[in-house]
C-alpha cells in the first residue's frame, strides 16, 4: 500500500472509521482547492478611475471599478486593446 501511495484506515468502531475517512476527504478537498486557487484566473473587466491614480510608474497604484467578473489578488492584468499587453498582476 505504501509503494502505491494508498491510504489504509483502521478503527474498532465503524463510526470512528467513517469520521477518519470524512476528515481525510475534507482535507484532501481543501488542499486541492488551495492548489487550484493559485492557478485559476478569474476573468474580469475593470475600469480605471482617473481621479484615483496614485502612482503611474512601478508600482502602478490605481483605483478601479469592477465592471464585470471577479477581481482577486494575483489576477493577471492586460490591455486587450493593445494586443493583450501584460501590465502586471493585482497585489492588494
PDB file of N, CA and C in Angstrom:
ATOM      1  N   UNK A   1       0.826  -1.195   0.000  1.00  0.00           N
ATOM      2  CA  UNK A   1       0.000   0.000   0.000  1.00  0.00           C
ATOM      3  C   UNK A   1       0.869   1.258   0.000  1.00  0.00           C
ATOM      4  N   UNK A   2       1.977   1.250   0.757  1.00  0.00           N
ATOM      5  CA  UNK A   2       2.847   2.417   0.805  1.00  0.00           C
ATOM      6  C   UNK A   2       3.512   2.667  -0.542  1.00  0.00           C
ATOM      7  N   UNK A   3       3.902   1.585  -1.226  1.00  0.00           N
ATOM      8  CA  UNK A   3       4.550   1.735  -2.533  1.00  0.00           C
ATOM      9  C   UNK A   3       3.609   2.361  -3.556  1.00  0.00           C
ATOM     10  N   UNK A   4       2.327   2.068  -3.443  1.00  0.00           N
ATOM     11  CA  UNK A   4       1.344   2.580  -4.400  1.00  0.00           C
ATOM     12  C   UNK A   4       0.653   3.848  -3.892  1.00  0.00           C
ATOM     13  N   UNK A   5       1.116   4.350  -2.746  1.00  0.00           N
ATOM     14  CA  UNK A   5       0.569   5.572  -2.155  1.00  0.00           C
ATOM     15  C   UNK A   5      -0.933   5.443  -1.868  1.00  0.00           C
ATOM     16  N   UNK A   6      -1.318   4.325  -1.240  1.00  0.00           N
ATOM     17  CA  UNK A   6      -2.705   4.052  -0.882  1.00  0.00           C
ATOM     18  C   UNK A   6      -2.848   4.179   0.630  1.00  0.00           C
ATOM     19  N   UNK A   7      -3.836   4.926   1.055  1.00  0.00           N
ATOM     20  CA  UNK A   7      -4.075   5.149   2.482  1.00  0.00           C
ATOM     21  C   UNK A   7      -5.015   4.072   3.007  1.00  0.00           C
ATOM     22  N   UNK A   8      -4.652   3.432   4.131  1.00  0.00           N
ATOM     23  CA  UNK A   8      -5.485   2.403   4.760  1.00  0.00           C
ATOM     24  C   UNK A   8      -5.986   2.947   6.098  1.00  0.00           C
ATOM     25  N   UNK A   9      -7.297   2.901   6.282  1.00  0.00           N
ATOM     26  CA  UNK A   9      -7.917   3.361   7.520  1.00  0.00           C
ATOM     27  C   UNK A   9      -8.290   2.156   8.359  1.00  0.00           C
ATOM     28  N   UNK A  10      -8.019   2.250   9.671  1.00  0.00           N
ATOM     29  CA  UNK A  10      -8.404   1.181  10.586  1.00  0.00           C
ATOM     30  C   UNK A  10      -9.038   1.789  11.830  1.00  0.00           C
ATOM     31  N   UNK A  11     -10.040   1.101  12.345  1.00  0.00           N
ATOM     32  CA  UNK A  11     -10.708   1.538  13.572  1.00  0.00           C
ATOM     33  C   UNK A  11     -11.514   0.369  14.124  1.00  0.00           C
ATOM     34  N   UNK A  12     -11.712   0.367  15.436  1.00  0.00           N
ATOM     35  CA  UNK A  12     -12.500  -0.684  16.075  1.00  0.00           C
ATOM     36  C   UNK A  12     -14.002  -0.427  15.949  1.00  0.00           C
ATOM     37  N   UNK A  13     -14.360   0.837  15.799  1.00  0.00           N
ATOM     38  CA  UNK A  13     -15.776   1.206  15.710  1.00  0.00           C
ATOM     39  C   UNK A  13     -16.012   1.840  14.336  1.00  0.00           C
ATOM     40  N   UNK A  14     -17.059   1.398  13.676  1.00  0.00           N
ATOM     41  CA  UNK A  14     -17.339   1.851  12.306  1.00  0.00           C
ATOM     42  C   UNK A  14     -17.518   3.363  12.226  1.00  0.00           C
ATOM     43  N   UNK A  15     -18.082   3.973  13.267  1.00  0.00           N
ATOM     44  CA  UNK A  15     -18.293   5.424  13.260  1.00  0.00           C
ATOM     45  C   UNK A  15     -16.960   6.171  13.277  1.00  0.00           C
ATOM     46  N   UNK A  16     -15.985   5.633  13.987  1.00  0.00           N
ATOM     47  CA  UNK A  16     -14.660   6.250  14.008  1.00  0.00           C
ATOM     48  C   UNK A  16     -13.999   6.138  12.636  1.00  0.00           C
ATOM     49  N   UNK A  17     -14.207   5.005  11.981  1.00  0.00           N
ATOM     50  CA  UNK A  17     -13.681   4.812  10.636  1.00  0.00           C
ATOM     51  C   UNK A  17     -14.306   5.814   9.670  1.00  0.00           C
ATOM     52  N   UNK A  18     -15.593   5.987   9.781  1.00  0.00           N
ATOM     53  CA  UNK A  18     -16.292   6.953   8.937  1.00  0.00           C
ATOM     54  C   UNK A  18     -15.778   8.366   9.195  1.00  0.00           C
ATOM     55  N   UNK A  19     -15.574   8.733  10.465  1.00  0.00           N
ATOM     56  CA  UNK A  19     -15.063  10.062  10.811  1.00  0.00           C
ATOM     57  C   UNK A  19     -13.659  10.279  10.248  1.00  0.00           C
ATOM     58  N   UNK A  20     -12.806   9.261  10.328  1.00  0.00           N
ATOM     59  CA  UNK A  20     -11.448   9.372   9.771  1.00  0.00           C
ATOM     60  C   UNK A  20     -11.492   9.601   8.267  1.00  0.00           C
ATOM     61  N   UNK A  21     -12.323   8.821   7.594  1.00  0.00           N
ATOM     62  CA  UNK A  21     -12.423   8.954   6.144  1.00  0.00           C
ATOM     63  C   UNK A  21     -12.991  10.311   5.748  1.00  0.00           C
ATOM     64  N   UNK A  22     -14.015  10.763   6.449  1.00  0.00           N
ATOM     65  CA  UNK A  22     -14.624  12.063   6.160  1.00  0.00           C
ATOM     66  C   UNK A  22     -13.615  13.184   6.358  1.00  0.00           C
ATOM     67  N   UNK A  23     -12.858  13.145   7.455  1.00  0.00           N
ATOM     68  CA  UNK A  23     -11.829  14.154   7.729  1.00  0.00           C
ATOM     69  C   UNK A  23     -10.754  14.139   6.644  1.00  0.00           C
ATOM     70  N   UNK A  24     -10.344  12.933   6.216  1.00  0.00           N
ATOM     71  CA  UNK A  24      -9.341  12.799   5.163  1.00  0.00           C
ATOM     72  C   UNK A  24      -9.840  13.420   3.853  1.00  0.00           C
ATOM     73  N   UNK A  25     -11.080  13.152   3.491  1.00  0.00           N
ATOM     74  CA  UNK A  25     -11.639  13.695   2.248  1.00  0.00           C
ATOM     75  C   UNK A  25     -11.776  15.217   2.311  1.00  0.00           C
ATOM     76  N   UNK A  26     -12.157  15.755   3.457  1.00  0.00           N
ATOM     77  CA  UNK A  26     -12.261  17.210   3.609  1.00  0.00           C
ATOM     78  C   UNK A  26     -10.890  17.857   3.475  1.00  0.00           C
ATOM     79  N   UNK A  27      -9.876  17.268   4.099  1.00  0.00           N
ATOM     80  CA  UNK A  27      -8.514  17.790   3.998  1.00  0.00           C
ATOM     81  C   UNK A  27      -8.006  17.732   2.559  1.00  0.00           C
ATOM     82  N   UNK A  28      -8.289  16.639   1.887  1.00  0.00           N
ATOM     83  CA  UNK A  28      -7.867  16.477   0.501  1.00  0.00           C
ATOM     84  C   UNK A  28      -8.553  17.499  -0.403  1.00  0.00           C
ATOM     85  N   UNK A  29      -9.842  17.714  -0.185  1.00  0.00           N
ATOM     86  CA  UNK A  29     -10.583  18.698  -0.978  1.00  0.00           C
ATOM     87  C   UNK A  29     -10.043  20.106  -0.752  1.00  0.00           C
ATOM     88  N   UNK A  30      -9.756  20.447   0.495  1.00  0.00           N
ATOM     89  CA  UNK A  30      -9.221  21.774   0.813  1.00  0.00           C
ATOM     90  C   UNK A  30      -7.847  21.967   0.182  1.00  0.00           C
ATOM     91  N   UNK A  31      -7.012  20.945   0.226  1.00  0.00           N
ATOM     92  CA  UNK A  31      -5.679  21.023  -0.370  1.00  0.00           C
ATOM     93  C   UNK A  31      -5.781  21.245  -1.879  1.00  0.00           C
ATOM     94  N   UNK A  32      -6.656  20.505  -2.533  1.00  0.00           N
ATOM     95  CA  UNK A  32      -6.836  20.666  -3.981  1.00  0.00           C
ATOM     96  C   UNK A  32      -7.418  22.028  -4.322  1.00  0.00           C
ATOM     97  N   UNK A  33      -8.322  22.539  -3.501  1.00  0.00           N
ATOM     98  CA  UNK A  33      -8.921  23.852  -3.726  1.00  0.00           C
ATOM     99  C   UNK A  33      -7.852  24.940  -3.630  1.00  0.00           C
ATOM    100  N   UNK A  34      -6.956  24.835  -2.651  1.00  0.00           N
ATOM    101  CA  UNK A  34      -5.884  25.818  -2.496  1.00  0.00           C
ATOM    102  C   UNK A  34      -4.911  25.762  -3.665  1.00  0.00           C
ATOM    103  N   UNK A  35      -4.589  24.552  -4.132  1.00  0.00           N
ATOM    104  CA  UNK A  35      -3.691  24.415  -5.278  1.00  0.00           C
ATOM    105  C   UNK A  35      -4.330  25.004  -6.533  1.00  0.00           C
ATOM    106  N   UNK A  36      -5.612  24.786  -6.714  1.00  0.00           N
ATOM    107  CA  UNK A  36      -6.309  25.295  -7.893  1.00  0.00           C
ATOM    108  C   UNK A  36      -6.461  26.807  -7.828  1.00  0.00           C
ATOM    109  N   UNK A  37      -6.610  27.368  -6.633  1.00  0.00           N
ATOM    110  CA  UNK A  37      -6.772  28.814  -6.498  1.00  0.00           C
ATOM    111  C   UNK A  37      -5.521  29.555  -6.944  1.00  0.00           C
ATOM    112  N   UNK A  38      -4.355  28.938  -6.784  1.00  0.00           N
ATOM    113  CA  UNK A  38      -3.113  29.577  -7.204  1.00  0.00           C
ATOM    114  C   UNK A  38      -3.009  29.629  -8.719  1.00  0.00           C
ATOM    115  N   UNK A  39      -3.632  28.683  -9.402  1.00  0.00           N
ATOM    116  CA  UNK A  39      -3.534  28.583 -10.852  1.00  0.00           C
ATOM    117  C   UNK A  39      -4.717  29.257 -11.547  1.00  0.00           C
ATOM    118  N   UNK A  40      -5.868  29.262 -10.906  1.00  0.00           N
ATOM    119  CA  UNK A  40      -7.091  29.753 -11.531  1.00  0.00           C
ATOM    120  C   UNK A  40      -7.017  31.251 -11.801  1.00  0.00           C
ATOM    121  N   UNK A  41      -7.539  31.643 -12.949  1.00  0.00           N
ATOM    122  CA  UNK A  41      -7.639  33.054 -13.308  1.00  0.00           C
ATOM    123  C   UNK A  41      -9.123  33.383 -13.385  1.00  0.00           C
ATOM    124  N   UNK A  42      -9.521  34.389 -12.646  1.00  0.00           N
ATOM    125  CA  UNK A  42     -10.910  34.808 -12.638  1.00  0.00           C
ATOM    126  C   UNK A  42     -11.047  35.992 -13.594  1.00  0.00           C
ATOM    127  N   UNK A  43     -11.703  35.803 -14.738  1.00  0.00           N
ATOM    128  CA  UNK A  43     -11.806  36.892 -15.707  1.00  0.00           C
ATOM    129  C   UNK A  43     -12.647  38.034 -15.162  1.00  0.00           C
ATOM    130  N   UNK A  44     -12.230  39.226 -15.484  1.00  0.00           N
ATOM    131  CA  UNK A  44     -12.980  40.396 -15.052  1.00  0.00           C
ATOM    132  C   UNK A  44     -12.681  41.558 -15.997  1.00  0.00           C
ATOM    133  N   UNK A  45     -13.576  42.506 -16.000  1.00  0.00           N
ATOM    134  CA  UNK A  45     -13.385  43.753 -16.746  1.00  0.00           C
ATOM    135  C   UNK A  45     -13.383  44.863 -15.717  1.00  0.00           C
ATOM    136  N   UNK A  46     -12.323  45.658 -15.745  1.00  0.00           N
ATOM    137  CA  UNK A  46     -12.212  46.756 -14.781  1.00  0.00           C
ATOM    138  C   UNK A  46     -12.098  48.078 -15.518  1.00  0.00           C
ATOM    139  N   UNK A  47     -12.455  49.136 -14.825  1.00  0.00           N
ATOM    140  CA  UNK A  47     -12.366  50.490 -15.371  1.00  0.00           C
ATOM    141  C   UNK A  47     -11.521  51.309 -14.397  1.00  0.00           C
ATOM    142  N   UNK A  48     -10.441  51.893 -14.904  1.00  0.00           N
ATOM    143  CA  UNK A  48      -9.580  52.719 -14.051  1.00  0.00           C
ATOM    144  C   UNK A  48     -10.299  54.029 -13.760  1.00  0.00           C
ATOM    145  N   UNK A  49     -10.332  54.405 -12.504  1.00  0.00           N
ATOM    146  CA  UNK A  49     -10.948  55.667 -12.090  1.00  0.00           C
ATOM    147  C   UNK A  49      -9.878  56.767 -12.162  1.00  0.00           C
ATOM    148  N   UNK A  50     -10.015  57.702 -13.122  1.00  0.00           N
ATOM    149  CA  UNK A  50      -8.960  58.712 -13.333  1.00  0.00           C
ATOM    150  C   UNK A  50      -8.630  59.549 -12.099  1.00  0.00           C
ATOM    151  N   UNK A  51      -9.604  59.807 -11.252  1.00  0.00           N
ATOM    152  CA  UNK A  51      -9.360  60.618 -10.054  1.00  0.00           C
ATOM    153  C   UNK A  51      -8.641  59.837  -8.957  1.00  0.00           C
ATOM    154  N   UNK A  52      -8.418  58.520  -9.188  1.00  0.00           N
ATOM    155  CA  UNK A  52      -7.772  57.683  -8.185  1.00  0.00           C
ATOM    156  C   UNK A  52      -6.483  57.039  -8.711  1.00  0.00           C
ATOM    157  N   UNK A  53      -5.723  57.787  -9.519  1.00  0.00           N
ATOM    158  CA  UNK A  53      -4.418  57.306  -9.987  1.00  0.00           C
ATOM    159  C   UNK A  53      -3.384  57.896  -9.032  1.00  0.00           C
ATOM    160  N   UNK A  54      -2.763  57.029  -8.238  1.00  0.00           N
ATOM    161  CA  UNK A  54      -1.844  57.494  -7.203  1.00  0.00           C
ATOM    162  C   UNK A  54      -0.383  57.358  -7.606  1.00  0.00           C
ATOM    163  N   UNK A  55      -0.081  56.431  -8.473  1.00  0.00           N
ATOM    164  CA  UNK A  55       1.299  56.214  -8.902  1.00  0.00           C
ATOM    165  C   UNK A  55       1.265  55.680 -10.333  1.00  0.00           C
ATOM    166  N   UNK A  56       1.922  56.383 -11.276  1.00  0.00           N
ATOM    167  CA  UNK A  56       1.865  55.989 -12.674  1.00  0.00           C
ATOM    168  C   UNK A  56       3.040  55.118 -13.095  1.00  0.00           C
ATOM    169  N   UNK A  57       4.034  54.995 -12.248  1.00  0.00           N
ATOM    170  CA  UNK A  57       5.196  54.155 -12.556  1.00  0.00           C
ATOM    171  C   UNK A  57       5.271  53.015 -11.562  1.00  0.00           C
ATOM    172  N   UNK A  58       6.268  52.196 -11.721  1.00  0.00           N
ATOM    173  CA  UNK A  58       6.420  50.982 -10.929  1.00  0.00           C
ATOM    174  C   UNK A  58       6.514  51.288  -9.446  1.00  0.00           C
ATOM    175  N   UNK A  59       5.652  50.810  -8.597  1.00  0.00           N
ATOM    176  CA  UNK A  59       4.430  50.064  -8.884  1.00  0.00           C
ATOM    177  C   UNK A  59       3.281  50.996  -9.247  1.00  0.00           C
ATOM    178  N   UNK A  60       2.470  50.560 -10.200  1.00  0.00           N
ATOM    179  CA  UNK A  60       1.297  51.334 -10.598  1.00  0.00           C
ATOM    180  C   UNK A  60       0.229  51.144  -9.527  1.00  0.00           C
ATOM    181  N   UNK A  61      -0.262  52.258  -9.004  1.00  0.00           N
ATOM    182  CA  UNK A  61      -1.303  52.203  -7.969  1.00  0.00           C
ATOM    183  C   UNK A  61      -2.488  53.009  -8.465  1.00  0.00           C
ATOM    184  N   UNK A  62      -3.600  52.321  -8.706  1.00  0.00           N
ATOM    185  CA  UNK A  62      -4.799  52.973  -9.222  1.00  0.00           C
ATOM    186  C   UNK A  62      -6.030  52.410  -8.529  1.00  0.00           C
ATOM    187  N   UNK A  63      -7.047  53.227  -8.504  1.00  0.00           N
ATOM    188  CA  UNK A  63      -8.353  52.767  -8.046  1.00  0.00           C
ATOM    189  C   UNK A  63      -9.141  52.308  -9.255  1.00  0.00           C
ATOM    190  N   UNK A  64      -9.891  51.228  -9.108  1.00  0.00           N
ATOM    191  CA  UNK A  64     -10.650  50.698 -10.239  1.00  0.00           C
ATOM    192  C   UNK A  64     -12.076  50.393  -9.832  1.00  0.00           C
ATOM    193  N   UNK A  65     -12.931  50.317 -10.845  1.00  0.00           N
ATOM    194  CA  UNK A  65     -14.291  49.851 -10.671  1.00  0.00           C
ATOM    195  C   UNK A  65     -14.390  48.517 -11.409  1.00  0.00           C
ATOM    196  N   UNK A  66     -14.874  47.495 -10.737  1.00  0.00           N
ATOM    197  CA  UNK A  66     -15.046  46.196 -11.376  1.00  0.00           C
ATOM    198  C   UNK A  66     -16.371  46.232 -12.125  1.00  0.00           C
ATOM    199  N   UNK A  67     -16.281  46.225 -13.457  1.00  0.00           N
ATOM    200  CA  UNK A  67     -17.472  46.301 -14.297  1.00  0.00           C
ATOM    201  C   UNK A  67     -18.136  44.928 -14.406  1.00  0.00           C
ATOM    202  N   UNK A  68     -17.323  43.886 -14.628  1.00  0.00           N
ATOM    203  CA  UNK A  68     -17.841  42.524 -14.728  1.00  0.00           C
ATOM    204  C   UNK A  68     -16.848  41.556 -14.115  1.00  0.00           C
ATOM    205  N   UNK A  69     -17.340  40.451 -13.607  1.00  0.00           N
ATOM    206  CA  UNK A  69     -16.484  39.384 -13.118  1.00  0.00           C
ATOM    207  C   UNK A  69     -16.044  39.563 -11.682  1.00  0.00           C
ATOM    208  N   UNK A  70     -14.944  38.871 -11.362  1.00  0.00           N
ATOM    209  CA  UNK A  70     -14.389  38.859 -10.010  1.00  0.00           C
ATOM    210  C   UNK A  70     -12.926  39.257 -10.094  1.00  0.00           C
ATOM    211  N   UNK A  71     -12.513  40.204  -9.284  1.00  0.00           N
ATOM    212  CA  UNK A  71     -11.115  40.641  -9.242  1.00  0.00           C
ATOM    213  C   UNK A  71     -10.514  40.181  -7.928  1.00  0.00           C
ATOM    214  N   UNK A  72      -9.499  39.314  -8.022  1.00  0.00           N
ATOM    215  CA  UNK A  72      -8.855  38.771  -6.832  1.00  0.00           C
ATOM    216  C   UNK A  72      -7.365  39.060  -6.868  1.00  0.00           C
ATOM    217  N   UNK A  73      -6.739  38.974  -5.705  1.00  0.00           N
ATOM    218  CA  UNK A  73      -5.293  39.131  -5.611  1.00  0.00           C
ATOM    219  C   UNK A  73      -4.631  38.043  -6.454  1.00  0.00           C
ATOM    220  N   UNK A  74      -3.660  38.451  -7.264  1.00  0.00           N
ATOM    221  CA  UNK A  74      -2.952  37.512  -8.120  1.00  0.00           C
ATOM    222  C   UNK A  74      -3.497  37.450  -9.539  1.00  0.00           C
ATOM    223  N   UNK A  75      -4.625  38.110  -9.795  1.00  0.00           N
ATOM    224  CA  UNK A  75      -5.195  38.109 -11.135  1.00  0.00           C
ATOM    225  C   UNK A  75      -4.282  38.877 -12.082  1.00  0.00           C
ATOM    226  N   UNK A  76      -3.875  38.268 -13.210  1.00  0.00           N
ATOM    227  CA  UNK A  76      -3.034  38.995 -14.168  1.00  0.00           C
ATOM    228  C   UNK A  76      -3.842  40.098 -14.859  1.00  0.00           C
ATOM    229  N   UNK A  77      -3.184  41.217 -15.136  1.00  0.00           N
ATOM    230  CA  UNK A  77      -3.836  42.348 -15.787  1.00  0.00           C
ATOM    231  C   UNK A  77      -3.249  42.538 -17.175  1.00  0.00           C
ATOM    232  N   UNK A  78      -4.121  42.733 -18.154  1.00  0.00           N
ATOM    233  CA  UNK A  78      -3.661  43.004 -19.508  1.00  0.00           C
ATOM    234  C   UNK A  78      -4.602  44.001 -20.167  1.00  0.00           C
ATOM    235  N   UNK A  79      -4.133  44.595 -21.272  1.00  0.00           N
ATOM    236  CA  UNK A  79      -4.918  45.567 -22.024  1.00  0.00           C
ATOM    237  C   UNK A  79      -5.227  44.945 -23.386  1.00  0.00           C
ATOM    238  N   UNK A  80      -6.439  44.398 -23.573  1.00  0.00           N
ATOM    239  CA  UNK A  80      -6.774  43.751 -24.841  1.00  0.00           C
ATOM    240  C   UNK A  80      -6.702  44.697 -26.034  1.00  0.00           C
ATOM    241  N   UNK A  81      -7.017  45.988 -25.827  1.00  0.00           N
ATOM    242  CA  UNK A  81      -6.999  46.963 -26.929  1.00  0.00           C
ATOM    243  C   UNK A  81      -5.582  47.146 -27.479  1.00  0.00           C
ATOM    244  N   UNK A  82      -4.564  46.818 -26.702  1.00  0.00           N
ATOM    245  CA  UNK A  82      -3.173  46.955 -27.144  1.00  0.00           C
ATOM    246  C   UNK A  82      -2.563  45.602 -27.436  1.00  0.00           C
ATOM    247  N   UNK A  83      -3.367  44.688 -27.950  1.00  0.00           N
ATOM    248  CA  UNK A  83      -2.865  43.361 -28.320  1.00  0.00           C
ATOM    249  C   UNK A  83      -2.585  42.470 -27.130  1.00  0.00           C
ATOM    250  N   UNK A  84      -3.299  42.654 -26.047  1.00  0.00           N
ATOM    251  CA  UNK A  84      -3.090  41.814 -24.858  1.00  0.00           C
ATOM    252  C   UNK A  84      -1.863  42.194 -24.079  1.00  0.00           C
ATOM    253  N   UNK A  85      -1.500  43.464 -24.091  1.00  0.00           N
ATOM    254  CA  UNK A  85      -0.316  43.960 -23.375  1.00  0.00           C
ATOM    255  C   UNK A  85      -0.402  43.603 -21.896  1.00  0.00           C
ATOM    256  N   UNK A  86       0.571  42.865 -21.393  1.00  0.00           N
ATOM    257  CA  UNK A  86       0.610  42.453 -19.983  1.00  0.00           C
ATOM    258  C   UNK A  86       1.144  43.609 -19.148  1.00  0.00           C
ATOM    259  N   UNK A  87       0.358  44.049 -18.153  1.00  0.00           N
ATOM    260  CA  UNK A  87       0.777  45.168 -17.311  1.00  0.00           C
ATOM    261  C   UNK A  87       1.081  44.774 -15.876  1.00  0.00           C
ATOM    262  N   UNK A  88       0.914  43.504 -15.530  1.00  0.00           N
ATOM    263  CA  UNK A  88       1.238  43.062 -14.176  1.00  0.00           C
ATOM    264  C   UNK A  88       0.133  42.204 -13.591  1.00  0.00           C
ATOM    265  N   UNK A  89       0.049  42.243 -12.247  1.00  0.00           N
ATOM    266  CA  UNK A  89      -0.995  41.479 -11.568  1.00  0.00           C
ATOM    267  C   UNK A  89      -1.478  42.247 -10.355  1.00  0.00           C
ATOM    268  N   UNK A  90      -2.646  41.867  -9.873  1.00  0.00           N
ATOM    269  CA  UNK A  90      -3.251  42.508  -8.705  1.00  0.00           C
ATOM    270  C   UNK A  90      -2.505  42.033  -7.468  1.00  0.00           C
ATOM    271  N   UNK A  91      -2.057  42.983  -6.636  1.00  0.00           N
ATOM    272  CA  UNK A  91      -1.310  42.608  -5.421  1.00  0.00           C
ATOM    273  C   UNK A  91      -2.077  42.902  -4.146  1.00  0.00           C
ATOM    274  N   UNK A  92      -3.048  43.785  -4.187  1.00  0.00           N
ATOM    275  CA  UNK A  92      -3.859  44.023  -2.984  1.00  0.00           C
ATOM    276  C   UNK A  92      -5.155  44.690  -3.359  1.00  0.00           C
TER     277      UNK A  92
END
